Amino acid sequence: MGSVFLPHLRTGWHVDQAIVTETERLVVIRFGRDYDEQCMIMDELLYSIAEKVKNFAAIYLCDIDEVPDFNDMYELQDPMTVMFFYRNKHMMCDFGTGNNNKMNFVVDDKQEMIDILECIFRGARKNKGLVESPYDYNHKRV
């Protein structure tokens, strides 16, 4: 149900504008299909923390069937992907999974996700392109 309340980016132009025009906050975009179970779980989590992180993170959803523009560019083959941008720059995060470009797994703990967003935001403000996640997901993945 979280996907109903979070803003959807309906075109490639809207995705670009969200990334380009936000100058103070981290832009968090969940790419995937709204009906996918992993997306629904992540959307619920993102919605539940949106109010707590609104001062430093803007959260958006983008359906990869509705807006296929970025599927190749960002290699969006996973059912659910979360990507981070700051001042028009793609932010990478080392989650211990070997893929620093995006989060392609579900985080089911609110505080954990808040900590990750805070970590990426702090690194972004220090002009770091790659930050290390406060959590190692190498052993958690199924």
CSV table of C-alpha atoms in Angstrom, one decimal:
chain,number,residue,atom,x,y,z
A,1,MET,CA,0.0,0.0,0.0
A,2,GLY,CA,3.0,2.3,0.5
A,3,SER,CA,3.3,2.7,-3.3
A,4,VAL,CA,0.0,4.6,-3.3
A,5,PHE,CA,1.4,7.3,-1.0
A,6,LEU,CA,4.9,7.8,-2.4
A,7,PRO,CA,5.3,10.0,-5.5
A,8,HIS,CA,5.6,8.1,-8.8
A,9,LEU,CA,7.9,9.3,-11.6
A,10,ARG,CA,5.8,8.6,-14.7
A,11,THR,CA,8.2,9.6,-17.5
A,12,GLY,CA,11.9,9.7,-18.2
A,13,TRP,CA,11.7,13.5,-18.0
A,14,HIS,CA,10.2,13.2,-14.5
A,15,VAL,CA,13.1,10.9,-13.3
A,16,ASP,CA,15.6,13.3,-14.8
A,17,GLN,CA,14.0,16.3,-13.1
A,18,ALA,CA,13.9,14.6,-9.7
A,19,ILE,CA,17.6,13.9,-10.0
A,20,VAL,CA,18.7,17.2,-11.5
A,21,THR,CA,16.5,19.7,-9.5
A,22,GLU,CA,17.0,18.4,-6.0
A,23,THR,CA,20.0,20.3,-4.7
A,24,GLU,CA,19.9,19.7,-0.9
A,25,ARG,CA,18.6,16.2,-0.3
A,26,LEU,CA,19.5,12.7,-1.3
A,27,VAL,CA,17.2,11.5,-4.1
A,28,VAL,CA,16.1,7.8,-3.5
A,29,ILE,CA,14.4,6.1,-6.4
A,30,ARG,CA,12.9,2.6,-6.2
A,31,PHE,CA,12.9,1.1,-9.7
A,32,GLY,CA,10.8,-2.0,-10.3
A,33,ARG,CA,7.2,-3.1,-10.9
A,34,ASP,CA,4.6,-1.8,-8.4
A,35,TYR,CA,2.9,-5.2,-8.3
A,36,ASP,CA,6.1,-7.1,-7.6
A,37,GLU,CA,6.3,-8.6,-4.0
A,38,GLN,CA,9.8,-7.3,-3.3
A,39,CYS,CA,8.8,-3.8,-4.5
A,40,MET,CA,5.7,-3.8,-2.3
A,41,ILE,CA,7.7,-4.8,0.7
A,42,MET,CA,10.3,-2.1,0.0
A,43,ASP,CA,7.6,0.5,-0.8
A,44,GLU,CA,6.0,-0.1,2.6
A,45,LEU,CA,9.3,0.4,4.3
A,46,LEU,CA,10.2,3.5,2.3
A,47,TYR,CA,6.7,5.0,3.0
A,48,SER,CA,7.1,4.2,6.8
A,49,ILE,CA,10.3,6.2,7.0
A,50,ALA,CA,9.5,9.0,4.5
A,51,GLU,CA,8.4,11.4,7.1
A,52,LYS,CA,11.5,10.7,9.3
A,53,VAL,CA,14.0,11.3,6.4
A,54,LYS,CA,12.2,14.1,4.6
A,55,ASN,CA,14.8,16.7,5.7
A,56,PHE,CA,17.6,14.9,3.9
A,57,ALA,CA,16.1,12.4,1.5
A,58,ALA,CA,13.4,12.6,-1.2
A,59,ILE,CA,11.9,9.2,-2.0
A,60,TYR,CA,10.3,8.4,-5.4
A,61,LEU,CA,9.1,5.3,-7.1
A,62,CYS,CA,9.5,4.4,-10.8
A,63,ASP,CA,7.8,1.5,-12.6
A,64,ILE,CA,10.3,0.1,-15.1
A,65,ASP,CA,7.5,-1.1,-17.5
A,66,GLU,CA,5.9,2.4,-17.5
A,67,VAL,CA,9.3,4.2,-17.8
A,68,PRO,CA,11.8,1.8,-19.5
A,69,ASP,CA,14.2,4.7,-20.4
A,70,PHE,CA,16.7,3.7,-17.7
A,71,ASN,CA,16.5,-0.1,-17.8
A,72,ASP,CA,19.7,-0.4,-19.9
A,73,MET,CA,21.6,2.6,-18.6
A,74,TYR,CA,21.2,1.5,-14.9
A,75,GLU,CA,21.1,-2.3,-15.7
A,76,LEU,CA,17.7,-2.7,-14.1
A,77,GLN,CA,17.2,-6.4,-14.5
A,78,ASP,CA,16.4,-7.2,-10.8
A,79,PRO,CA,12.8,-7.3,-9.6
A,80,MET,CA,13.5,-4.3,-7.3
A,81,THR,CA,16.3,-1.8,-7.3
A,82,VAL,CA,16.9,1.3,-5.2
A,83,MET,CA,19.3,3.9,-6.4
A,84,PHE,CA,20.7,7.0,-4.8
A,85,PHE,CA,21.5,10.4,-6.3
A,86,TYR,CA,22.8,13.7,-4.9
A,87,ARG,CA,23.1,16.9,-6.8
A,88,ASN,CA,22.7,15.1,-10.1
A,89,LYS,CA,25.4,12.6,-9.2
A,90,HIS,CA,24.8,8.8,-8.9
A,91,MET,CA,25.8,7.8,-5.4
A,92,MET,CA,27.3,4.4,-4.9
A,93,CYS,CA,27.3,2.4,-1.7
A,94,ASP,CA,29.3,-0.7,-0.8
A,95,PHE,CA,26.8,-3.1,0.8
A,96,GLY,CA,29.2,-6.1,0.7
A,97,THR,CA,27.3,-7.7,-2.1
A,98,GLY,CA,29.8,-6.8,-4.9
A,99,ASN,CA,27.4,-4.4,-6.6
A,100,ASN,CA,28.1,-0.9,-5.4
A,101,ASN,CA,25.8,0.8,-8.0
A,102,LYS,CA,22.5,0.0,-6.5
A,103,MET,CA,20.6,-1.8,-3.7
A,104,ASN,CA,18.9,-4.8,-5.3
A,105,PHE,CA,17.7,-6.5,-2.1
A,106,VAL,CA,15.0,-5.8,0.4
A,107,VAL,CA,15.8,-4.2,3.7
A,108,ASP,CA,13.1,-5.0,6.2
A,109,ASP,CA,14.2,-2.9,9.2
A,110,LYS,CA,13.2,0.8,9.3
A,111,GLN,CA,16.1,1.9,11.4
A,112,GLU,CA,18.6,0.0,9.2
A,113,MET,CA,17.2,1.8,6.1
A,114,ILE,CA,17.3,5.2,7.8
A,115,ASP,CA,21.0,4.5,8.8
A,116,ILE,CA,21.8,3.6,5.2
A,117,LEU,CA,20.2,6.8,3.8
A,118,GLU,CA,22.0,8.9,6.5
A,119,CYS,CA,25.3,7.3,5.7
A,120,ILE,CA,24.9,7.9,1.9
A,121,PHE,CA,23.8,11.5,2.5
A,122,ARG,CA,26.7,12.3,4.8
A,123,GLY,CA,29.1,10.8,2.3
A,124,ALA,CA,27.5,12.8,-0.5
A,125,ARG,CA,27.8,16.0,1.4
A,126,LYS,CA,31.6,15.3,1.7
A,127,ASN,CA,31.8,14.8,-2.1
A,128,LYS,CA,32.3,11.0,-1.8
A,129,GLY,CA,31.1,9.1,-4.8
A,130,LEU,CA,31.2,5.8,-2.9
A,131,VAL,CA,30.3,5.2,0.7
A,132,GLU,CA,30.5,2.1,2.8
A,133,SER,CA,27.2,0.9,4.2
A,134,PRO,CA,26.9,0.7,7.9
A,135,TYR,CA,25.6,-2.9,7.4
A,136,ASP,CA,27.2,-5.8,5.5
A,137,TYR,CA,24.6,-7.7,3.4
A,138,ASN,CA,27.0,-10.2,2.0
A,139,HIS,CA,25.9,-12.8,4.6
A,140,LYS,CA,22.2,-11.8,4.8
A,141,ARG,CA,21.3,-12.4,1.2
A,142,VAL,CA,19.3,-15.6,0.5
